[in-house]
Amino acid sequence: MRPESEKVNLLGLPQGALENFFAGIGEQPFRARQVLQWIHQRNADHFDAMTDLSKGLRAKLEESAVIRLPALLSEKVSNDGTIKWLFESGAGQAVETVFIPEPGRGTLCISSQVGCALDCAFCATGAQGFNRNLVAAEIVGQVNYANRALPPRANGEPAVTNVVFMGMGEPLANYRNLLPALDLLLSDFSYGLSRRRITVSTSGIVPQIHKLGDDCNVSLAVSLHAPNDQLRNYLVPINRIHPIAELLDACWTYAAKRANRFITFEYVMLRDINDSIGHAHELAGLLRGKTAKVNLIPFNPFPGNEFYRSESRDIAAFQAALRAQGIVATTRKTRGDDISAACGQLAGKVSDRVRNRLSEKKAKVATA
Ligand code: SAH
Ligand code: SF4
């Protein structure tokens, strides 16, 4: 028997890859559909449970594959019912997943990377730096875990009805693993979620927005946060590479590819930074007449940060100014902030390999 670490984790393989896996062990590709259903719909975590597979095949699977779920480090439940899970991601690292129950739906906010390299000025994940990409099994494993841990809905369906990539990391910077994870979320043999119920949130990696539009076309949210390049360069540094005009152009192309469905623009409300009526008018100027809606996010503070949340009345005035200009605008209700599970508070435990290497280099230079 192979050591566990060398076995393939079937949790991360979408139908095509699983069919190849079966072909590789001399089995019929249609087995892939059965196994997908066992893992993702019937919550099997070992091959013996798969009673419609022959004993011989189960033994063969045991030999070369595993179903490895993320390992839980901790669970916190907020007063408002929001649940935050911390999952082990190897070498003392951890990522966070948040479940947000609402009437009529259960939204899971999942992570795509251990940390994030993009370093947005107001984000706890960015402040920690980047360690590594999650693999597809670790991304989809968060959904799998939640559906196992939570009771099914009243109609018997799994607890997770919507998935948003708004946890730790930049999903479009981990495109290689994002795509198979999306494939699994969409496939009828696994989670069967519609494109409308899956939202990828990005800070604006333009080439990957174009790719996603062609490859998958799920709902898109874009972290805009500023209505001009000068301010956005400071708040969202990727803007220096892909400025607002280029980003918006990619957004409208994306929307056109998906029957002109709306793109959500996230806008974190930072007191005295980006929250004036002038900013609202500038923002409306960018989005007017387009397939766009704005979601205002009251800033969620975290230790060691220089920003403050905008006053409620300023957020309301900003929203009203957008609406007066014909822009659809909502304000996100802050959930789970008593357990640090709100947007941008997700910090897991990340030691930044990139920065550590840089500081080692700096130390070498300094001592040379
Ligand atoms: N990297 C992706 C997805 C993860 S962040 C992105 O940037 O879109 C999910 C959302 O939370 C983004 O809109 C992000 O800008 C926002 N966010 C980050 N830090 C925040 C904070 N401290 N308060 C409120 N929202 C924050
Ligand atoms: Fe990364 Fe998104 Fe945080 Fe920016 S806001 S640092 S892209 S996780």
Tab-separated table of C-alpha atoms and ligand atoms in Angstrom:
chain	number	residue	atom	x	y	z
A	1	MET	CA	0.000	0.000	0.000
A	2	ARG	CA	1.265	3.480	-0.894
A	3	PRO	CA	1.935	5.948	1.908
A	4	GLU	CA	-1.035	8.320	2.515
A	5	SER	CA	0.904	11.339	1.284
A	6	GLU	CA	1.392	9.795	-2.187
A	7	LYS	CA	-2.263	8.928	-2.712
A	8	VAL	CA	-4.485	11.109	-4.896
A	9	ASN	CA	-7.061	13.107	-2.940
A	10	LEU	CA	-10.233	12.491	-4.936
A	11	LEU	CA	-11.978	15.396	-3.173
A	12	GLY	CA	-10.367	17.868	-5.593
A	13	LEU	CA	-10.915	16.057	-8.900
A	14	PRO	CA	-13.777	17.221	-11.140
A	15	GLN	CA	-15.460	14.806	-13.519
A	16	GLY	CA	-12.904	14.971	-16.361
A	17	ALA	CA	-9.918	14.476	-14.066
A	18	LEU	CA	-11.671	11.687	-12.172
A	19	GLU	CA	-12.490	9.913	-15.442
A	20	ASN	CA	-8.796	10.085	-16.357
A	21	PHE	CA	-7.923	8.727	-12.943
A	22	PHE	CA	-10.246	5.735	-13.465
A	23	ALA	CA	-8.886	5.131	-16.954
A	24	GLY	CA	-5.403	5.189	-15.419
A	25	ILE	CA	-6.242	2.359	-13.019
A	26	GLY	CA	-7.898	0.350	-15.820
A	27	GLU	CA	-11.510	1.119	-14.862
A	28	GLN	CA	-14.524	2.441	-16.757
A	29	PRO	CA	-14.749	6.260	-16.804
A	30	PHE	CA	-18.444	6.222	-15.782
A	31	ARG	CA	-17.304	5.235	-12.292
A	32	ALA	CA	-16.329	8.884	-11.916
A	33	ARG	CA	-19.958	9.978	-11.716
A	34	GLN	CA	-20.763	7.432	-9.023
A	35	VAL	CA	-17.755	8.410	-6.948
A	36	LEU	CA	-18.456	12.144	-7.327
A	37	GLN	CA	-21.938	11.607	-5.938
A	38	TRP	CA	-20.630	9.521	-3.066
A	39	ILE	CA	-18.066	12.110	-2.037
A	40	HIS	CA	-19.908	15.363	-2.613
A	41	GLN	CA	-23.579	14.489	-2.217
A	42	ARG	CA	-23.635	11.443	0.024
A	43	ASN	CA	-20.724	12.544	2.211
A	44	ALA	CA	-18.724	9.313	2.027
A	45	ASP	CA	-15.263	9.739	3.492
A	46	HIS	CA	-13.984	6.215	2.843
A	47	PHE	CA	-14.331	3.800	-0.049
A	48	ASP	CA	-15.996	1.012	1.946
A	49	ALA	CA	-19.127	3.163	2.172
A	50	MET	CA	-19.474	3.101	-1.638
A	51	THR	CA	-21.661	0.022	-1.709
A	52	ASP	CA	-22.445	0.118	-5.425
A	53	LEU	CA	-18.760	-0.373	-6.286
A	54	SER	CA	-17.391	-3.927	-6.322
A	55	LYS	CA	-15.177	-5.019	-3.454
A	56	GLY	CA	-12.293	-5.344	-5.892
A	57	LEU	CA	-12.651	-1.761	-7.077
A	58	ARG	CA	-12.962	-0.453	-3.530
A	59	ALA	CA	-9.726	-2.244	-2.628
A	60	LYS	CA	-8.039	-0.759	-5.700
A	61	LEU	CA	-9.176	2.731	-4.699
A	62	GLU	CA	-7.958	2.194	-1.164
A	63	GLU	CA	-4.555	1.377	-2.651
A	64	SER	CA	-4.100	4.559	-4.667
A	65	ALA	CA	-6.499	7.242	-3.420
A	66	VAL	CA	-7.949	8.981	-0.361
A	67	ILE	CA	-10.820	11.335	0.459
A	68	ARG	CA	-9.062	13.860	2.661
A	69	LEU	CA	-11.215	16.582	4.232
A	70	PRO	CA	-9.754	19.778	5.682
A	71	ALA	CA	-8.742	19.294	9.322
A	72	LEU	CA	-10.618	21.553	11.714
A	73	LEU	CA	-8.605	23.604	14.205
A	74	SER	CA	-11.425	25.603	15.761
A	75	GLU	CA	-15.059	26.639	15.434
A	76	LYS	CA	-16.658	29.852	16.665
A	77	VAL	CA	-20.347	30.661	16.568
A	78	SER	CA	-21.464	34.292	16.533
A	79	ASN	CA	-24.531	35.694	18.329
A	80	ASP	CA	-26.110	36.182	14.896
A	81	GLY	CA	-25.642	32.503	13.921
A	82	THR	CA	-22.585	33.074	11.713
A	83	ILE	CA	-20.043	30.264	12.108
A	84	LYS	CA	-16.319	30.618	11.566
A	85	TRP	CA	-14.131	27.580	11.024
A	86	LEU	CA	-10.357	27.614	11.097
A	87	PHE	CA	-8.792	24.826	9.017
A	88	GLU	CA	-5.270	23.521	9.179
A	89	SER	CA	-3.320	24.141	6.027
A	90	GLY	CA	-0.003	22.537	6.908
A	91	ALA	CA	3.235	23.813	8.441
A	92	GLY	CA	1.462	25.687	11.236
A	93	GLN	CA	-0.707	27.641	8.777
A	94	ALA	CA	-4.482	28.007	8.767
A	95	VAL	CA	-7.302	29.381	6.628
A	96	GLU	CA	-10.797	30.521	7.531
A	97	THR	CA	-14.255	29.716	6.229
A	98	VAL	CA	-17.433	31.491	7.289
A	99	PHE	CA	-21.018	30.239	7.097
A	100	ILE	CA	-23.689	32.949	7.028
A	101	PRO	CA	-27.240	31.673	7.561
A	102	GLU	CA	-29.999	33.896	6.180
A	103	PRO	CA	-33.677	33.307	5.554
A	104	GLY	CA	-33.935	31.317	2.331
A	105	ARG	CA	-30.220	30.688	1.879
A	106	GLY	CA	-26.984	29.548	3.455
A	107	THR	CA	-23.906	31.344	2.166
A	108	LEU	CA	-20.425	29.948	2.600
A	109	CYS	CA	-17.560	32.409	2.330
A	110	ILE	CA	-14.480	30.419	1.369
A	111	SER	CA	-10.734	31.012	1.158
A	112	SER	CA	-8.602	30.433	-1.915
A	113	GLN	CA	-5.080	31.098	-0.621
A	114	VAL	CA	-3.133	30.950	2.623
A	115	GLY	CA	-2.725	34.709	3.014
A	116	CYS	CA	-2.642	37.099	0.066
A	117	ALA	CA	0.181	38.835	-1.788
A	118	LEU	CA	-1.843	41.805	-3.042
A	119	ASP	CA	-1.509	43.843	0.109
A	120	CYS	CA	-4.640	46.009	0.021
A	121	ALA	CA	-4.177	48.706	2.627
A	122	PHE	CA	-7.325	47.922	4.662
A	123	CYS	CA	-7.302	44.091	4.663
A	124	ALA	CA	-6.228	41.805	7.508
A	125	THR	CA	-5.362	38.969	5.121
A	126	GLY	CA	-3.212	41.280	3.027
A	127	ALA	CA	-1.445	42.535	6.151
A	128	GLN	CA	-0.279	38.980	6.850
A	129	GLY	CA	1.285	38.425	3.460
A	130	PHE	CA	1.204	35.345	1.250
A	131	ASN	CA	2.181	31.805	2.022
A	132	ARG	CA	0.728	29.498	-0.637
A	133	ASN	CA	-2.183	28.662	-2.899
A	134	LEU	CA	-4.829	26.257	-1.676
A	135	VAL	CA	-5.233	23.221	-3.949
A	136	ALA	CA	-8.661	22.437	-5.425
A	137	ALA	CA	-9.365	19.795	-2.764
A	138	GLU	CA	-8.743	22.364	-0.036
A	139	ILE	CA	-11.005	24.919	-1.727
A	140	VAL	CA	-13.924	22.607	-2.378
A	141	GLY	CA	-13.193	20.794	0.890
A	142	GLN	CA	-14.502	23.854	2.749
A	143	VAL	CA	-17.920	23.399	1.104
A	144	ASN	CA	-17.811	19.653	1.627
A	145	TYR	CA	-16.972	20.152	5.293
A	146	ALA	CA	-19.800	22.652	5.828
A	147	ASN	CA	-22.414	20.407	4.230
A	148	ARG	CA	-21.322	17.535	6.468
A	149	ALA	CA	-21.186	19.630	9.632
A	150	LEU	CA	-24.463	21.529	9.221
A	151	PRO	CA	-27.949	20.053	9.278
A	152	PRO	CA	-29.667	19.939	5.862
A	153	ARG	CA	-32.230	22.590	5.012
A	154	ALA	CA	-35.952	22.096	5.651
A	155	ASN	CA	-36.385	20.903	2.027
A	156	GLY	CA	-33.702	18.232	2.561
A	157	GLU	CA	-31.101	20.085	0.454
A	158	PRO	CA	-27.550	20.631	1.718
A	159	ALA	CA	-26.967	23.599	4.038
A	160	VAL	CA	-24.772	25.532	1.590
A	161	THR	CA	-26.878	27.125	-1.164
A	162	ASN	CA	-24.463	29.920	-2.173
A	163	VAL	CA	-20.691	30.136	-2.287
A	164	VAL	CA	-18.699	33.366	-2.297
A	165	PHE	CA	-14.927	33.536	-2.775
A	166	MET	CA	-14.579	36.347	-0.251
A	167	GLY	CA	-12.501	34.641	2.422
A	168	MET	CA	-8.718	34.734	2.533
A	169	GLY	CA	-6.802	35.193	-0.688
A	170	GLU	CA	-7.255	36.394	-4.246
A	171	PRO	CA	-9.039	33.625	-6.183
A	172	LEU	CA	-7.907	34.873	-9.601
A	173	ALA	CA	-4.269	34.672	-8.464
A	174	ASN	CA	-4.883	30.938	-7.943
A	175	TYR	CA	-6.614	30.281	-11.236
A	176	ARG	CA	-5.186	26.784	-11.707
A	177	ASN	CA	-6.977	25.534	-8.591
A	178	LEU	CA	-9.978	27.828	-8.841
A	179	LEU	CA	-11.205	26.285	-12.102
A	180	PRO	CA	-11.476	22.652	-10.945
A	181	ALA	CA	-13.090	23.873	-7.718
A	182	LEU	CA	-15.687	25.832	-9.731
A	183	ASP	CA	-16.256	22.815	-11.979
A	184	LEU	CA	-17.105	20.740	-8.879
A	185	LEU	CA	-19.372	23.427	-7.431
A	186	LEU	CA	-21.318	23.633	-10.705
A	187	SER	CA	-21.543	19.968	-11.709
A	188	ASP	CA	-24.831	18.149	-11.150
A	189	PHE	CA	-22.866	15.112	-9.963
A	190	SER	CA	-21.344	17.082	-7.096
A	191	TYR	CA	-22.801	20.360	-5.724
A	192	GLY	CA	-25.016	21.368	-8.645
A	193	LEU	CA	-25.014	25.083	-7.787
A	194	SER	CA	-26.088	27.492	-10.515
A	195	ARG	CA	-23.686	30.168	-11.796
A	196	ARG	CA	-25.789	32.803	-10.072
A	197	ARG	CA	-25.149	31.190	-6.700
A	198	ILE	CA	-21.369	31.239	-6.992
A	199	THR	CA	-19.541	34.560	-6.742
A	200	VAL	CA	-15.856	35.046	-7.384
A	201	SER	CA	-14.604	38.255	-5.804
A	202	THR	CA	-11.455	39.829	-7.218
A	203	SER	CA	-9.367	42.887	-6.568
A	204	GLY	CA	-8.961	43.203	-10.324
A	205	ILE	CA	-6.521	40.843	-12.042
A	206	VAL	CA	-7.650	41.788	-15.531
A	207	PRO	CA	-6.233	38.956	-17.703
A	208	GLN	CA	-7.855	36.385	-15.410
A	209	ILE	CA	-11.200	38.210	-15.500
A	210	HIS	CA	-11.166	37.742	-19.279
A	211	LYS	CA	-10.232	34.082	-18.864
A	212	LEU	CA	-12.922	33.431	-16.280
A	213	GLY	CA	-15.507	34.984	-18.585
A	214	ASP	CA	-14.582	32.439	-21.239
A	215	ASP	CA	-14.010	29.435	-18.997
A	216	CYS	CA	-16.716	29.568	-16.401
A	217	ASN	CA	-18.723	32.749	-16.191
A	218	VAL	CA	-19.938	32.579	-12.618
A	219	SER	CA	-21.104	35.767	-10.847
A	220	LEU	CA	-18.373	38.338	-10.513
A	221	ALA	CA	-17.731	40.810	-7.704
A	222	VAL	CA	-14.993	43.389	-8.102
A	223	SER	CA	-13.339	45.115	-5.170
A	224	LEU	CA	-13.276	48.663	-6.502
A	225	HIS	CA	-13.103	50.697	-3.275
A	226	ALA	CA	-12.107	53.956	-4.974
A	227	PRO	CA	-13.475	55.999	-7.889
A	228	ASN	CA	-10.137	57.257	-9.248
A	229	ASP	CA	-6.710	55.783	-9.915
A	230	GLN	CA	-4.856	57.997	-7.474
A	231	LEU	CA	-6.870	56.744	-4.507
A	232	ARG	CA	-7.169	53.185	-5.789
A	233	ASN	CA	-3.396	52.928	-6.344
A	234	TYR	CA	-3.038	53.528	-2.618
A	235	LEU	CA	-5.895	51.315	-1.359
A	236	VAL	CA	-5.657	48.424	-3.857
A	237	PRO	CA	-2.063	48.319	-5.143
A	238	ILE	CA	-2.858	45.942	-8.051
A	239	ASN	CA	-4.449	49.058	-9.582
A	240	ARG	CA	-0.955	50.280	-10.481
A	241	ILE	CA	-0.749	47.345	-12.892
A	242	HIS	CA	-4.399	47.232	-14.016
A	243	PRO	CA	-5.905	50.722	-13.624
A	244	ILE	CA	-9.628	51.432	-13.335
A	245	ALA	CA	-10.353	52.002	-17.045
A	246	GLU	CA	-8.779	48.668	-17.982
A	247	LEU	CA	-10.555	46.906	-15.114
A	248	LEU	CA	-13.978	48.300	-15.991
A	249	ASP	CA	-13.480	47.425	-19.625
A	250	ALA	CA	-12.846	43.796	-18.584
A	251	CYS	CA	-15.969	43.919	-16.398
A	252	TRP	CA	-18.257	45.068	-19.213
A	253	THR	CA	-16.828	42.415	-21.521
A	254	TYR	CA	-17.453	39.851	-18.784
A	255	ALA	CA	-21.036	41.020	-18.276
A	256	ALA	CA	-21.711	40.882	-22.018
A	257	LYS	CA	-20.571	37.248	-22.047
A	258	ARG	CA	-23.092	36.321	-19.389
A	259	ALA	CA	-26.261	37.793	-20.829
A	260	ASN	CA	-25.502	41.180	-19.300
A	261	ARG	CA	-25.934	40.027	-15.751
A	262	PHE	CA	-24.961	42.599	-13.158
A	263	ILE	CA	-21.455	42.836	-11.789
A	264	THR	CA	-21.210	43.743	-8.141
A	265	PHE	CA	-18.707	46.429	-7.188
A	266	GLU	CA	-17.597	46.197	-3.591
A	267	TYR	CA	-16.722	49.467	-1.932
A	268	VAL	CA	-15.329	49.457	1.595
A	269	MET	CA	-16.402	52.554	3.496
A	270	LEU	CA	-13.330	54.168	5.089
A	271	ARG	CA	-13.931	57.287	7.110
A	272	ASP	CA	-12.543	60.462	5.463
A	273	ILE	CA	-10.717	58.396	2.846
A	274	ASN	CA	-13.205	57.370	0.158
A	275	ASP	CA	-16.624	58.167	1.667
A	276	SER	CA	-17.485	61.745	0.591
A	277	ILE	CA	-20.432	62.710	-1.597
A	278	GLY	CA	-17.875	63.811	-4.180
A	279	HIS	CA	-16.520	60.248	-4.253
A	280	ALA	CA	-20.081	58.934	-4.657
A	281	HIS	CA	-20.614	61.187	-7.680
A	282	GLU	CA	-17.287	60.162	-9.186
A	283	LEU	CA	-18.228	56.491	-8.680
A	284	ALA	CA	-21.646	57.019	-10.232
A	285	GLY	CA	-19.891	58.577	-13.231
A	286	LEU	CA	-17.936	55.353	-13.772
A	287	LEU	CA	-20.907	53.027	-13.467
A	288	ARG	CA	-23.907	54.928	-14.795
A	289	GLY	CA	-25.796	53.097	-17.534
A	290	LYS	CA	-23.755	49.929	-17.042
A	291	THR	CA	-24.705	46.483	-15.755
A	292	ALA	CA	-23.364	47.335	-12.331
A	293	LYS	CA	-24.503	47.394	-8.746
A	294	VAL	CA	-22.611	48.695	-5.769
A	295	ASN	CA	-22.303	46.938	-2.441
A	296	LEU	CA	-21.034	49.254	0.284
A	297	ILE	CA	-19.096	47.401	2.986
A	298	PRO	CA	-18.679	49.182	6.306
A	299	PHE	CA	-14.955	48.825	7.107
A	300	ASN	CA	-14.237	46.104	9.653
A	301	PRO	CA	-11.365	47.115	11.856
A	302	PHE	CA	-8.557	44.777	12.910
A	303	PRO	CA	-5.561	45.301	15.193
A	304	GLY	CA	-2.733	47.449	13.909
A	305	ASN	CA	-4.757	49.167	11.185
A	306	GLU	CA	-4.803	52.875	10.424
A	307	PHE	CA	-8.388	53.160	9.120
A	308	TYR	CA	-11.779	53.843	10.700
A	309	ARG	CA	-15.259	52.804	9.645
A	310	SER	CA	-17.333	55.574	8.054
A	311	GLU	CA	-20.151	56.947	10.190
A	312	SER	CA	-23.516	55.260	9.534
A	313	ARG	CA	-25.022	58.542	8.375
A	314	ASP	CA	-22.199	59.021	5.857
A	315	ILE	CA	-22.714	55.509	4.515
A	316	ALA	CA	-26.444	56.191	4.166
A	317	ALA	CA	-25.756	59.511	2.417
A	318	PHE	CA	-23.238	57.879	0.067
A	319	GLN	CA	-25.773	55.174	-0.826
A	320	ALA	CA	-28.498	57.777	-1.360
A	321	ALA	CA	-26.190	59.824	-3.615
A	322	LEU	CA	-25.502	56.749	-5.753
A	323	ARG	CA	-29.192	55.916	-5.977
A	324	ALA	CA	-30.040	59.481	-6.929
A	325	GLN	CA	-27.686	59.014	-9.895
A	326	GLY	CA	-29.513	55.845	-10.944
A	327	ILE	CA	-27.016	53.360	-9.515
A	328	VAL	CA	-28.304	50.253	-7.716
A	329	ALA	CA	-26.624	50.384	-4.316
A	330	THR	CA	-26.926	48.343	-1.134
A	331	THR	CA	-25.044	48.309	2.153
A	332	ARG	CA	-23.728	45.004	3.434
A	333	LYS	CA	-24.961	44.012	6.845
A	334	THR	CA	-21.970	43.243	8.998
A	335	ARG	CA	-22.194	39.653	10.233
A	336	GLY	CA	-20.089	37.753	12.717
A	337	ASP	CA	-17.949	40.678	13.823
A	338	ASP	CA	-18.084	39.461	17.441
A	339	ILE	CA	-16.020	36.454	16.310
A	340	SER	CA	-13.844	38.388	13.793
A	341	ALA	CA	-15.591	36.657	10.901
A	342	ALA	CA	-16.584	39.803	9.026
A	343	CYS	CA	-15.143	40.759	5.616
A	344	GLY	CA	-11.463	41.550	5.787
A	345	GLN	CA	-11.054	40.309	9.348
A	346	LEU	CA	-10.090	36.834	8.241
A	347	ALA	CA	-6.510	36.332	9.143
A	348	GLY	CA	-6.007	32.625	9.862
A	349	LYS	CA	-2.443	32.001	10.828
A	350	VAL	CA	-0.035	32.838	8.081
A	351	SER	CA	3.663	33.184	8.130
A	352	ASP	CA	4.617	35.095	5.049
A	353	ARG	CA	7.247	33.159	3.146
A	354	VAL	CA	7.764	35.922	0.633
A	355	ARG	CA	8.272	38.629	3.226
A	356	ASN	CA	10.367	36.361	5.415
A	357	ARG	CA	12.672	35.726	2.483
A	358	LEU	CA	12.839	39.436	1.776
A	359	SER	CA	13.696	40.266	5.352
A	360	GLU	CA	16.353	37.539	5.336
A	361	LYS	CA	17.845	39.133	2.232
A	362	LYS	CA	17.673	42.586	3.808
A	363	ALA	CA	19.364	41.223	6.927
A	364	LYS	CA	22.123	39.711	4.748
A	365	VAL	CA	22.641	42.981	2.915
A	366	ALA	CA	22.699	44.851	6.199
A	367	THR	CA	25.316	42.555	7.694
A	368	ALA	CA	27.437	42.240	4.518
B	1	SAH	N1	-9.254	38.961	-2.728
B	1	SAH	C1	-10.592	39.091	-3.117
B	1	SAH	C2	-11.554	38.335	-2.232
B	1	SAH	C3	-11.331	38.343	-0.757
B	1	SAH	S1	-11.601	39.836	0.096
B	1	SAH	C4	-10.970	40.549	-3.204
B	1	SAH	O1	-10.207	41.392	-2.778
B	1	SAH	O2	-12.036	40.828	-3.758
B	1	SAH	C5	-13.388	39.954	0.144
B	1	SAH	C6	-13.897	41.386	0.272
B	1	SAH	O3	-13.640	41.927	1.576
B	1	SAH	C7	-13.238	42.323	-0.721
B	1	SAH	O4	-14.164	43.207	-1.304
B	1	SAH	C8	-12.308	43.077	0.187
B	1	SAH	O5	-11.891	44.285	-0.381
B	1	SAH	C9	-13.132	43.234	1.433
B	1	SAH	N2	-12.366	43.632	2.607
B	1	SAH	C10	-11.053	43.424	2.848
B	1	SAH	N3	-10.700	43.938	4.039
B	1	SAH	C11	-11.816	44.495	4.560
B	1	SAH	C12	-12.084	45.163	5.797
B	1	SAH	N4	-11.160	45.318	6.727
B	1	SAH	N5	-13.360	45.596	6.013
B	1	SAH	C13	-14.327	45.384	5.093
B	1	SAH	N6	-14.110	44.748	3.913
B	1	SAH	C14	-12.876	44.313	3.653
B	2	SF4	FE1	-5.951	40.121	-0.997
B	2	SF4	FE2	-8.550	40.684	-1.371
B	2	SF4	FE3	-7.328	41.298	0.963
B	2	SF4	FE4	-6.726	42.661	-1.263
B	2	SF4	S1	-8.718	42.606	-0.197
B	2	SF4	S2	-5.236	41.858	0.246
B	2	SF4	S3	-6.851	41.062	-2.805
B	2	SF4	S4	-7.668	39.258	0.149
